[in-house]
Short mmCIF file of C-alpha atoms (C1' of nucleotides) in Angstrom, two decimals:
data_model
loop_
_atom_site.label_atom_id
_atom_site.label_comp_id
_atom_site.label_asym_id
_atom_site.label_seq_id
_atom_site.Cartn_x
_atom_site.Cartn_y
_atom_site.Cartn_z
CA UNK A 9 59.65 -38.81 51.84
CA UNK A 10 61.90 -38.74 48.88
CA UNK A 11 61.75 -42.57 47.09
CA UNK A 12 64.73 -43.78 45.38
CA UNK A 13 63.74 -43.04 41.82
CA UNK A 14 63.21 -38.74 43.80
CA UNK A 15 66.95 -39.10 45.12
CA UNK A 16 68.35 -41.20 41.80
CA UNK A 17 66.59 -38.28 39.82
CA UNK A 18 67.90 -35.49 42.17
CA UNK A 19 71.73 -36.99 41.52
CA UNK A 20 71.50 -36.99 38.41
CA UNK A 21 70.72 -33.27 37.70
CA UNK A 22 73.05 -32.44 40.64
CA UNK A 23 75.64 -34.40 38.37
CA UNK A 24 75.01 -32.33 35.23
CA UNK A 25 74.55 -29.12 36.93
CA UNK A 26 78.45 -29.55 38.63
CA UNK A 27 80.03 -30.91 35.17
CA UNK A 28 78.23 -27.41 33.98
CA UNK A 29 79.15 -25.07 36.06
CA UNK A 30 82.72 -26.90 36.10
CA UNK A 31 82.91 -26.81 32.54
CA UNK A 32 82.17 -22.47 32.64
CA UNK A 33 84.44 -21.82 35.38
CA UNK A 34 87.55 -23.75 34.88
CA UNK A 35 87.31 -25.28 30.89
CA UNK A 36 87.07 -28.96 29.82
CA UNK A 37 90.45 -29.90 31.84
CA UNK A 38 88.71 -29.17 34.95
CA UNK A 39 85.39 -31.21 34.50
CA UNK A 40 86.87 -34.89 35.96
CA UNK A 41 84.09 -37.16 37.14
CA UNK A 42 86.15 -36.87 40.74
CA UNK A 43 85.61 -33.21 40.70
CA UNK A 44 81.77 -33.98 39.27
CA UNK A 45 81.08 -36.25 42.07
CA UNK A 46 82.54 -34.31 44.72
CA UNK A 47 80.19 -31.24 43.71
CA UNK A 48 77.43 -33.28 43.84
CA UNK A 49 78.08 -34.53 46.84
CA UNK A 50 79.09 -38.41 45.78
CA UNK A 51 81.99 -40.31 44.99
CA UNK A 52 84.05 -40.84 41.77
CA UNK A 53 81.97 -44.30 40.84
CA UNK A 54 78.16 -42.91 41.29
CA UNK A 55 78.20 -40.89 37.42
CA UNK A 56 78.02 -44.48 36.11
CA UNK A 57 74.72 -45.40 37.98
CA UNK A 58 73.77 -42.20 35.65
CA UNK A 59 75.80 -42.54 32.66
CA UNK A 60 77.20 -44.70 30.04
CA UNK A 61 80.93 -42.76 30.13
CA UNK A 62 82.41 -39.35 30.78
CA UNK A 63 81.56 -38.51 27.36
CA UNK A 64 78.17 -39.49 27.72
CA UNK A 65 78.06 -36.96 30.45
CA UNK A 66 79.42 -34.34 28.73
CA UNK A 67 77.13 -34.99 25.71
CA UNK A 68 74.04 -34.73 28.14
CA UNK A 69 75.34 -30.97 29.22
CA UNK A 70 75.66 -30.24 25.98
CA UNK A 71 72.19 -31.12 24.75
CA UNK A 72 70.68 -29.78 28.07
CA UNK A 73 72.44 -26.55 26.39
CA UNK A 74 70.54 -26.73 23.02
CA UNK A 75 67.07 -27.76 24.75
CA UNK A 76 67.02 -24.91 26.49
CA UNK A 77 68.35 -22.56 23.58
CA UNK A 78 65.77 -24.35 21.51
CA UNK A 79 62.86 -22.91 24.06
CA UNK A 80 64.23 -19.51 23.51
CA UNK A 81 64.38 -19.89 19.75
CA UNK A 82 60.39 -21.12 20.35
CA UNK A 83 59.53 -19.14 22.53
CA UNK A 84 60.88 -15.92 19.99
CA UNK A 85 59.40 -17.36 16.58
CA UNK A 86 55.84 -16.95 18.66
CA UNK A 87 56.79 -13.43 20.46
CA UNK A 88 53.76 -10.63 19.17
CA UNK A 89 54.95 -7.56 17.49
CA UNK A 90 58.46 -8.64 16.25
CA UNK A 91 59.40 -8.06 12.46
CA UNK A 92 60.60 -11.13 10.94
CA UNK A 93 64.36 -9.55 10.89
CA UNK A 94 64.08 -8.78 14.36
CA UNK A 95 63.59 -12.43 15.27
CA UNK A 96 66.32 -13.81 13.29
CA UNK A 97 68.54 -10.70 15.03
CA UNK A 98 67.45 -12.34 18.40
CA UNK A 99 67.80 -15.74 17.60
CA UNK A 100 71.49 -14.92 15.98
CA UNK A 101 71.81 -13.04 19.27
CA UNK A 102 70.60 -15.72 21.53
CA UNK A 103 73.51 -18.10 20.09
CA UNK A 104 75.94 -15.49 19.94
CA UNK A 105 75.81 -15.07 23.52
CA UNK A 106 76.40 -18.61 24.26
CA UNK A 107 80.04 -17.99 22.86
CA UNK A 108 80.53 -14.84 24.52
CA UNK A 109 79.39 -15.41 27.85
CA UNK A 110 79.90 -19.38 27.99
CA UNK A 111 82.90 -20.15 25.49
CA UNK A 112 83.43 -23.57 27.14
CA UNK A 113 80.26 -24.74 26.79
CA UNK A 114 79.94 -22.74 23.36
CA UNK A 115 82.75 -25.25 22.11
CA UNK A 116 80.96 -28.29 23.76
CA UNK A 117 78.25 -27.82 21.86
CA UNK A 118 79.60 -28.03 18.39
CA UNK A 119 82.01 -30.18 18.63
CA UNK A 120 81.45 -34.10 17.84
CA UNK A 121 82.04 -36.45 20.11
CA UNK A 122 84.27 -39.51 18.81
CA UNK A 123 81.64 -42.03 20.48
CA UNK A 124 78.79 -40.68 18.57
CA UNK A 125 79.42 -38.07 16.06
CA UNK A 126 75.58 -37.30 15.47
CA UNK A 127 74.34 -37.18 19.15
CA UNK A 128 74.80 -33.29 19.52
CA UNK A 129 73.76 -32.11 15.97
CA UNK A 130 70.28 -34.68 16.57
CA UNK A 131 70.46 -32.11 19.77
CA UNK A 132 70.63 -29.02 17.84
CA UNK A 133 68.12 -30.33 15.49
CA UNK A 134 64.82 -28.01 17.19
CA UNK A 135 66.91 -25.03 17.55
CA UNK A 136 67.40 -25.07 13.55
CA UNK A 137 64.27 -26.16 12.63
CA UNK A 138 63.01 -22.62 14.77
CA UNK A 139 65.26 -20.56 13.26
CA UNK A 140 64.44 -21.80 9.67
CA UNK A 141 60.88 -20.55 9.89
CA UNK A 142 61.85 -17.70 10.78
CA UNK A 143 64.09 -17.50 8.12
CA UNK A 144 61.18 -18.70 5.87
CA UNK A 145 58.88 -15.53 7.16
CA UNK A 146 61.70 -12.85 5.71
CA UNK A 147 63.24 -14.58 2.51
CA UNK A 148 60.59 -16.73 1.56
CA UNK A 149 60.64 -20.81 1.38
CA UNK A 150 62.66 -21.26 -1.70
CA UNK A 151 65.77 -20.07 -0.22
CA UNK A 152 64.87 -20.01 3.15
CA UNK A 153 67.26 -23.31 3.81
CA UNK A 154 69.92 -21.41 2.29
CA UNK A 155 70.17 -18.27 4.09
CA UNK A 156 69.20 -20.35 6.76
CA UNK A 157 72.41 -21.86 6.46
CA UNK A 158 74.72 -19.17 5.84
CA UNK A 159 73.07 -17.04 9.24
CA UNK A 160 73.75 -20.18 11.43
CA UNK A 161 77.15 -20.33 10.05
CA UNK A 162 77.79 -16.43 10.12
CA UNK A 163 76.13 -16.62 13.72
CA UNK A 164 78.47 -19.58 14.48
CA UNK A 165 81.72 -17.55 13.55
CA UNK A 166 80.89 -15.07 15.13
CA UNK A 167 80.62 -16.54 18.22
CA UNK A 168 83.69 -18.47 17.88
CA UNK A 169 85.67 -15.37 17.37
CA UNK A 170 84.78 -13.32 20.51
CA UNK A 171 84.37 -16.68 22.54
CA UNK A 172 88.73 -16.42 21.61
CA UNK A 173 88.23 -13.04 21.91
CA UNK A 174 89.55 -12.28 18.81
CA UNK A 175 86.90 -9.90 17.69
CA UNK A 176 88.34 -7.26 20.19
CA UNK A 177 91.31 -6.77 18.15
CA UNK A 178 91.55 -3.37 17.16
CA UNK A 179 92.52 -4.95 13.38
CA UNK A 180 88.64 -5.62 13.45
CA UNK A 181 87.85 -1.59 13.95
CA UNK A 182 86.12 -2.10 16.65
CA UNK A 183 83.27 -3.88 15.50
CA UNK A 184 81.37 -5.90 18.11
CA UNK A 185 78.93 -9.50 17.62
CA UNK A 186 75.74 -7.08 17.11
CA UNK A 187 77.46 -4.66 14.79
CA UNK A 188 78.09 -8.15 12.51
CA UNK A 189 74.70 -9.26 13.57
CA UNK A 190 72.91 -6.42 12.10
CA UNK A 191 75.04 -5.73 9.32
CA UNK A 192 74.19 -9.46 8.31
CA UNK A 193 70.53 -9.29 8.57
CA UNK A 194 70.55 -6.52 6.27
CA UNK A 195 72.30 -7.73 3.76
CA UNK A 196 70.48 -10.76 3.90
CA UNK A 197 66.93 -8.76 3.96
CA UNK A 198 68.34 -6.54 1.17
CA UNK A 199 69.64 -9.44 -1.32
CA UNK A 200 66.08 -10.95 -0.87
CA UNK A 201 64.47 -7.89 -1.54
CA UNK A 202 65.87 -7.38 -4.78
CA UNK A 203 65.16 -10.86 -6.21
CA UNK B 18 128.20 -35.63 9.30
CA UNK B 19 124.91 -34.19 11.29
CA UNK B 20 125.91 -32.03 14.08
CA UNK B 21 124.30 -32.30 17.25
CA UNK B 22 122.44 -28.98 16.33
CA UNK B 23 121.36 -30.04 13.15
CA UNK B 24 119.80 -33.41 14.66
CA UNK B 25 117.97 -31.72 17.05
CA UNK B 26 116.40 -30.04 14.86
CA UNK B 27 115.51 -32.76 12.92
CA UNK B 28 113.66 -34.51 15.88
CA UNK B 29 111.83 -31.14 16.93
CA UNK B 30 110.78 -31.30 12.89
CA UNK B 31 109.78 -34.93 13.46
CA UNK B 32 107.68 -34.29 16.59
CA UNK B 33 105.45 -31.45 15.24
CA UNK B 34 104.57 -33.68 12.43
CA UNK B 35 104.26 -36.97 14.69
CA UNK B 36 101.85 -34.81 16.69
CA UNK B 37 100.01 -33.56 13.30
CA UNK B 38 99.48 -36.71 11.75
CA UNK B 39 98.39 -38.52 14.71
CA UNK B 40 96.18 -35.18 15.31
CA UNK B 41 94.84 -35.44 11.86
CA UNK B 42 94.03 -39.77 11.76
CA UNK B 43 92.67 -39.82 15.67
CA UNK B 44 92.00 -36.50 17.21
CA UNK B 45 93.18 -34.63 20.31
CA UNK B 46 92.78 -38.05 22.59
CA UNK B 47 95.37 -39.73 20.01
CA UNK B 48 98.15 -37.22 20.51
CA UNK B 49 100.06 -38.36 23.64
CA UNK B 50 103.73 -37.53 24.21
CA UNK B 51 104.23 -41.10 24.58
CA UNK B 52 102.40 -41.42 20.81
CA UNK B 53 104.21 -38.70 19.24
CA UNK B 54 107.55 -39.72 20.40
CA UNK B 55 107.00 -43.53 19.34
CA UNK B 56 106.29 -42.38 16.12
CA UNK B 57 109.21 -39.42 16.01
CA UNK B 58 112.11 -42.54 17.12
CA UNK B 59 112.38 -41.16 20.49
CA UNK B 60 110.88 -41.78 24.62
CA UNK B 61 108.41 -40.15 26.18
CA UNK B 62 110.69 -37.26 27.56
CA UNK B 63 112.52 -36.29 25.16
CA UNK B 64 109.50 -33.53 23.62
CA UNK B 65 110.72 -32.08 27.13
CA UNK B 66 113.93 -30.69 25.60
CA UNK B 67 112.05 -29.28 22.85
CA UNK B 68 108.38 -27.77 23.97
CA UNK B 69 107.67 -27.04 27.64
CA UNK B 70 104.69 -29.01 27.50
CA UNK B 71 102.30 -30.99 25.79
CA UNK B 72 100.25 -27.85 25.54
CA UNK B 73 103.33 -26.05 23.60
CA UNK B 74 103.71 -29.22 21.21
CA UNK B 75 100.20 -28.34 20.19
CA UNK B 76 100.72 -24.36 20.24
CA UNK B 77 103.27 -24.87 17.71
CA UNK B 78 101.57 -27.78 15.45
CA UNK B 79 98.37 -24.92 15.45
CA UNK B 80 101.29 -22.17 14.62
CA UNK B 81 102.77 -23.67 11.87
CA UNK B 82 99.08 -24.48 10.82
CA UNK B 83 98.72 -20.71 10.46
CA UNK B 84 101.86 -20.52 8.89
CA UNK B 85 100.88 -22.44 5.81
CA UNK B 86 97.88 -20.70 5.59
CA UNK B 87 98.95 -17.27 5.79
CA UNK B 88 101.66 -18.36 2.92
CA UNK B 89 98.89 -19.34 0.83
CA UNK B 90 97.06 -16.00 1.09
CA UNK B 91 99.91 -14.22 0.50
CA UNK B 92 100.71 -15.96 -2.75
CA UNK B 93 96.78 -15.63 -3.30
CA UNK B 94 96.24 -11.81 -2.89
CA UNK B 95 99.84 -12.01 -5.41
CA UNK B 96 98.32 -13.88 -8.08
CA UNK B 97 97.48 -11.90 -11.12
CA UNK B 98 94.41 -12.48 -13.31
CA UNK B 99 92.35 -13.11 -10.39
CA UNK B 100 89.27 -10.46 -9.53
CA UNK B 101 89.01 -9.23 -5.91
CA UNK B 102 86.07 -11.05 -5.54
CA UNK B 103 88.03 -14.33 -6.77
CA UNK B 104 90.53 -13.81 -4.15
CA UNK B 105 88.19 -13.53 -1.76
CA UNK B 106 86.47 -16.58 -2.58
CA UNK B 107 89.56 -18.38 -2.62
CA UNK B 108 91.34 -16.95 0.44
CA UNK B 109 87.45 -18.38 2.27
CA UNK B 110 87.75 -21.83 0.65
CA UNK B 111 91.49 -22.29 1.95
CA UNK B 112 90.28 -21.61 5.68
CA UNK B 113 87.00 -23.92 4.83
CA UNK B 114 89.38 -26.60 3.26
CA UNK B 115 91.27 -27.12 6.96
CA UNK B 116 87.84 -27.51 8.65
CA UNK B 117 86.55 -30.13 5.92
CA UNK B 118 89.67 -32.10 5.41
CA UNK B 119 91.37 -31.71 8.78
CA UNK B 120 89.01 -31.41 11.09
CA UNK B 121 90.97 -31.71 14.58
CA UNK B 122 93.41 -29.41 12.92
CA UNK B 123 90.81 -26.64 12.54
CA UNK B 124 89.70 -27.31 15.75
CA UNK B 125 92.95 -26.91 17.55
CA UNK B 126 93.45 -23.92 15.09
CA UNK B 127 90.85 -21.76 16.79
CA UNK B 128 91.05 -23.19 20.45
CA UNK B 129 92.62 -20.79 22.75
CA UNK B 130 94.91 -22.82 25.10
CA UNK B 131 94.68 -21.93 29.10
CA UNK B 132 98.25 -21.44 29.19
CA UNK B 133 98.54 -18.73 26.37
CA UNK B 134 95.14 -18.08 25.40
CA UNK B 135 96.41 -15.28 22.90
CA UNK B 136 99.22 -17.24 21.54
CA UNK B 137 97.13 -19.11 18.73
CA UNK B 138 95.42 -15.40 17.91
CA UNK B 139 98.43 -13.83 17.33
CA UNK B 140 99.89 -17.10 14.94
CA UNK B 141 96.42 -16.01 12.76
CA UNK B 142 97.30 -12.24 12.50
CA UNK B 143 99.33 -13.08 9.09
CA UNK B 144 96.47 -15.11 7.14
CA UNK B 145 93.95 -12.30 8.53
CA UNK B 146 96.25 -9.17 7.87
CA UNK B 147 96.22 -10.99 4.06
CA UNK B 148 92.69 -11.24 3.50
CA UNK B 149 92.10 -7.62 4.72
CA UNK B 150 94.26 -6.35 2.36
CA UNK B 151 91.96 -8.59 -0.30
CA UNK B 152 88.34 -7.39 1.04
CA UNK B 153 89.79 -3.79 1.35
CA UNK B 154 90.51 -4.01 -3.04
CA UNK B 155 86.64 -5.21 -3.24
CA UNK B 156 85.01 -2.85 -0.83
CA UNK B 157 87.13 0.14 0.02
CA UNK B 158 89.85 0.74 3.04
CA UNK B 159 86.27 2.12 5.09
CA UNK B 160 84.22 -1.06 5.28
CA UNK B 161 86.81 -3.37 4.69
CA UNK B 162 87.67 -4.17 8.05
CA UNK B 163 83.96 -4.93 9.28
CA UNK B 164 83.26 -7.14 5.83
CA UNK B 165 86.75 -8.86 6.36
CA UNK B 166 85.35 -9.84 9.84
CA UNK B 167 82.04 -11.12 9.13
CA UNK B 168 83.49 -12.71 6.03
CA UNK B 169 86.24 -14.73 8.52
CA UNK B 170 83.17 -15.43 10.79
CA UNK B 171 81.13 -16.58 8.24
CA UNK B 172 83.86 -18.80 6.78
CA UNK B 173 84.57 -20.33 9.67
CA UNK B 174 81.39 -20.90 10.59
CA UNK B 175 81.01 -22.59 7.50
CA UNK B 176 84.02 -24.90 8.09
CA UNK B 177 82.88 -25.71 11.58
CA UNK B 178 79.41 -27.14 10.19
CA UNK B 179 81.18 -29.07 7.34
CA UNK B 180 83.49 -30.46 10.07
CA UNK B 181 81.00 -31.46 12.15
CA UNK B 182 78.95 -32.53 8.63
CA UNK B 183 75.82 -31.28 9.66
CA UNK B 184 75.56 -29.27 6.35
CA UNK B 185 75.07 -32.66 4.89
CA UNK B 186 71.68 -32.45 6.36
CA UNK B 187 68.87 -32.40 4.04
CA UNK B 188 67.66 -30.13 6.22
CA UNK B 189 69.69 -27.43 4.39
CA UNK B 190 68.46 -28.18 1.21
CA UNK B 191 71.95 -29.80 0.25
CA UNK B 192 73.80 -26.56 0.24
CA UNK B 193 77.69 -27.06 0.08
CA UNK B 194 80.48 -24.96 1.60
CA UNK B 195 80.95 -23.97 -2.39
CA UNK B 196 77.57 -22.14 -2.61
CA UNK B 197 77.64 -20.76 0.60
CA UNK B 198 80.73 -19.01 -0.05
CA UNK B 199 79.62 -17.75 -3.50
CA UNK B 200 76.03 -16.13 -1.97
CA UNK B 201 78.21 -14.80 0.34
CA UNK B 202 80.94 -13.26 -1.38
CA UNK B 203 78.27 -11.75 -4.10
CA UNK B 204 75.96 -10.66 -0.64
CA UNK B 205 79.21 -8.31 0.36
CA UNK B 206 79.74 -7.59 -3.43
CA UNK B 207 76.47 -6.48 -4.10
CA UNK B 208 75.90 -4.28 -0.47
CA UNK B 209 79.08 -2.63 -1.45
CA UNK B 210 77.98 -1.32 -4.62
CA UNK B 211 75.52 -0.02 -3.63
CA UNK B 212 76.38 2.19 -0.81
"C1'" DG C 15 55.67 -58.57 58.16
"C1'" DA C 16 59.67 -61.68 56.86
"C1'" DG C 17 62.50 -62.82 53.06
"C1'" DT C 18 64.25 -61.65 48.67
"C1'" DT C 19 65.51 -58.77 45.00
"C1'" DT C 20 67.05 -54.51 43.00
"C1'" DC C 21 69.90 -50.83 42.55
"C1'" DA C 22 72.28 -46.23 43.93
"C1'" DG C 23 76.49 -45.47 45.87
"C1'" DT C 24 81.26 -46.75 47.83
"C1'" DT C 25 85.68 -48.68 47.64
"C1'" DG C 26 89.87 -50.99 45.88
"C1'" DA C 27 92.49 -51.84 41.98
"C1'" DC C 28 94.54 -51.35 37.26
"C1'" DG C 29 96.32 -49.26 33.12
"C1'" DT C 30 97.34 -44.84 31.03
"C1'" DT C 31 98.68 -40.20 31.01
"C1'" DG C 32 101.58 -35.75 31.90
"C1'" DT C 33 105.43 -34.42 34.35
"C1'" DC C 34 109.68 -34.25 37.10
"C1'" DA C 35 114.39 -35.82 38.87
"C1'" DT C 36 118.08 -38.38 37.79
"C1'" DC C 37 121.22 -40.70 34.94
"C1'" DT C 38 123.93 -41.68 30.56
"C1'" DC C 39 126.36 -40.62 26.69
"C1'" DT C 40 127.94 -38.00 22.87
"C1'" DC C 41 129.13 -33.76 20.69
"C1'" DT C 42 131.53 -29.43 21.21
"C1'" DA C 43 134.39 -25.53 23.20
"C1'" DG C 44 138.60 -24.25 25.23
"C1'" DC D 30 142.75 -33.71 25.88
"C1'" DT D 31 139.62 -32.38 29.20
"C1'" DA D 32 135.46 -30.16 31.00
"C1'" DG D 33 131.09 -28.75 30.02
"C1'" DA D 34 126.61 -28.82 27.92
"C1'" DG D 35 122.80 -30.71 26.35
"C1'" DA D 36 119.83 -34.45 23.93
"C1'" DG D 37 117.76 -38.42 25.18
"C1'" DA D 38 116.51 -42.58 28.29
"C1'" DT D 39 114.61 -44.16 32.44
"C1'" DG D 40 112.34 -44.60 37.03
"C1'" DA D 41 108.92 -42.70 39.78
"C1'" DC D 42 104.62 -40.25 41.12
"C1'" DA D 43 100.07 -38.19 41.24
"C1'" DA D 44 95.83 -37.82 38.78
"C1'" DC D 45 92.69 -39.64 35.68
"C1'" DG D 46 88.92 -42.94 33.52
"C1'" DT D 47 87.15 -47.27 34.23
"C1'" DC D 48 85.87 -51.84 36.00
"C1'" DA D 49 84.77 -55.50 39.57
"C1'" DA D 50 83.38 -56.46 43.96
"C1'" DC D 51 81.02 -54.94 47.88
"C1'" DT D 52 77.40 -52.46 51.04
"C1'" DG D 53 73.13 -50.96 52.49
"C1'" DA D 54 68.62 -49.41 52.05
"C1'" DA D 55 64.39 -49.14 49.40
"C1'" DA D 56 60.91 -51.95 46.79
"C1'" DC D 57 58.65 -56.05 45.77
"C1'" DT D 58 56.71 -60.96 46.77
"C1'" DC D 59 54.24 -64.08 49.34
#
DNA sequence: GAGTTTCAGTTGACGTTGTCATCTCTCTAG
DNA sequence: CTAGAGAGATGACAACGTCAACTGAAACTC
């Protein structure tokens, strides 16, 4: 029926889909490997059949996160009948949400773990190298790494401030993450343009 | 000699910086209460008399974070002989600054805590209120609150990829926070003038 | 198919942490 | 001078991450 590498297998994603949805409901404080285990439906020892550490754990959600905003990034760069622009709009977007709708896990993502410092940036690594080629289609190679650069970061920001939901303060005007978004595109089209 | 008022004092002084420095050399993990009152002169439960929490501690060491920084815009948007755009450029560098030097520090600076998630927001409406008042002398009172916004975004997205030192990447083209900041400041400069 | 190995999972234990209740002692108000 | 307040110390407790030892069933060997 199911051999032990099946149920080993089947743990293991039960593990990192509790320490998710753990991590969106409650914050960081809440994801303890008892709580992990219990939602999986084992005991406090079993994550380290699975995994080195707690931290190794929470690194894995974390680049589960990127993989799978990676295949969106992908899976826009190839979409039919999409200006350049409107991809980089989407794949700002596509992070943007992250923040907004999963803040917690937002926050996991960038942040560098003291074990290994690289192991979630070497996960982000395919959703950058997406986004810089579309980059590359509107502002051209030469300064596609640049802009690149600066619409991650602006993305990134952005994110970070309704993720604390700062942007809703009315000091802002009123401006919400696409207003930015598109503001920043255009500008970024525009400056291109005219060089 | 020192009243018992004055003393007090002094130890509340001596905790928010016990908790800083150990936040600065060893991250959030490094600042227990046991840690910061070690290194204040005092026991574990005496930060009890002074901060309801451990949470609070770090509520205030992010407040007075704020503090500093809002002091420094101030005395920015003051100075003469500088050009809007030069304030700008500077006010963006100071935020950058805490994310490349003292990383946890900018970390804990934008984390909203569970308790109070508005309380750190509110600590940044000073540094923020400053640098509208900056962007609105380079772009007009109409704009300047959606440029201030994606300028603060952008910054701190900025600082949050230096922290993490992925900008280091080749990958980027070796782009630094300085020329990020300067294509982004002439970006707004340039829209603006032409609208 | 019997014996052996391997390995996912459990359990008990330990040190550390945040937090509270209680106690001590010194400064201050009246 | 006395009573109160309040800063700090200390003991205790639950929860946490982590390790060592243990259990049982699947997988392999002959």
């Amino acid at each position: 029926m199911t051999s032990r590498a099946e149920s080993a297998a089947a743990t293991r994603r039960a593990l990192l889909e509790a320490a998710a949805e753990l991590l969106d409901s409650g914050g960081l404080d809440a994801v303890t490997l008892r709580a992990v285990g219990a939602r999986a439906g084992v005991t406090r020892g079993a994550p380290y059949r699975h995994f080195l550490d707690k931290e190794s754990l929470l690194i894995a959600v974390g680049t589960r996160a990127w993989d799978t905003l990676g295949d969106r990034m992908q899976a826009l760069r190839a979409e039919p009948g999409l200006s350049a622009a409107e991809k980089i709009r989407g794949g700002l977007l596509a992070l943007i949400d992250v923040g907004r709708f999963q803040p917690h896990l937002y926050q996991l993502m960038f942040s560098n773990p003291p074990g290994d410092p690289t192991a979630l940036a070497r996960a982000a690594q395919r959703s950058q190298t997406e986004f810089l080629a579309v980059v590359a289609d509107l502002v051209g190679e030469q300064d596609a790494r640049r802009y690149a650069a600066l619409l991650i970061s602006s993305a990134n920001g952005i994110a970070g401030l309704e993720a604390s939901g700062q942007l809703a303060d009315p000091k802002w005007g009123g401006v919400c993450a696409e207003d930015l978004t598109d503001t920043l595109v255009e500008m970024v089209a525009a400056t291109s343009r005219h060089t």
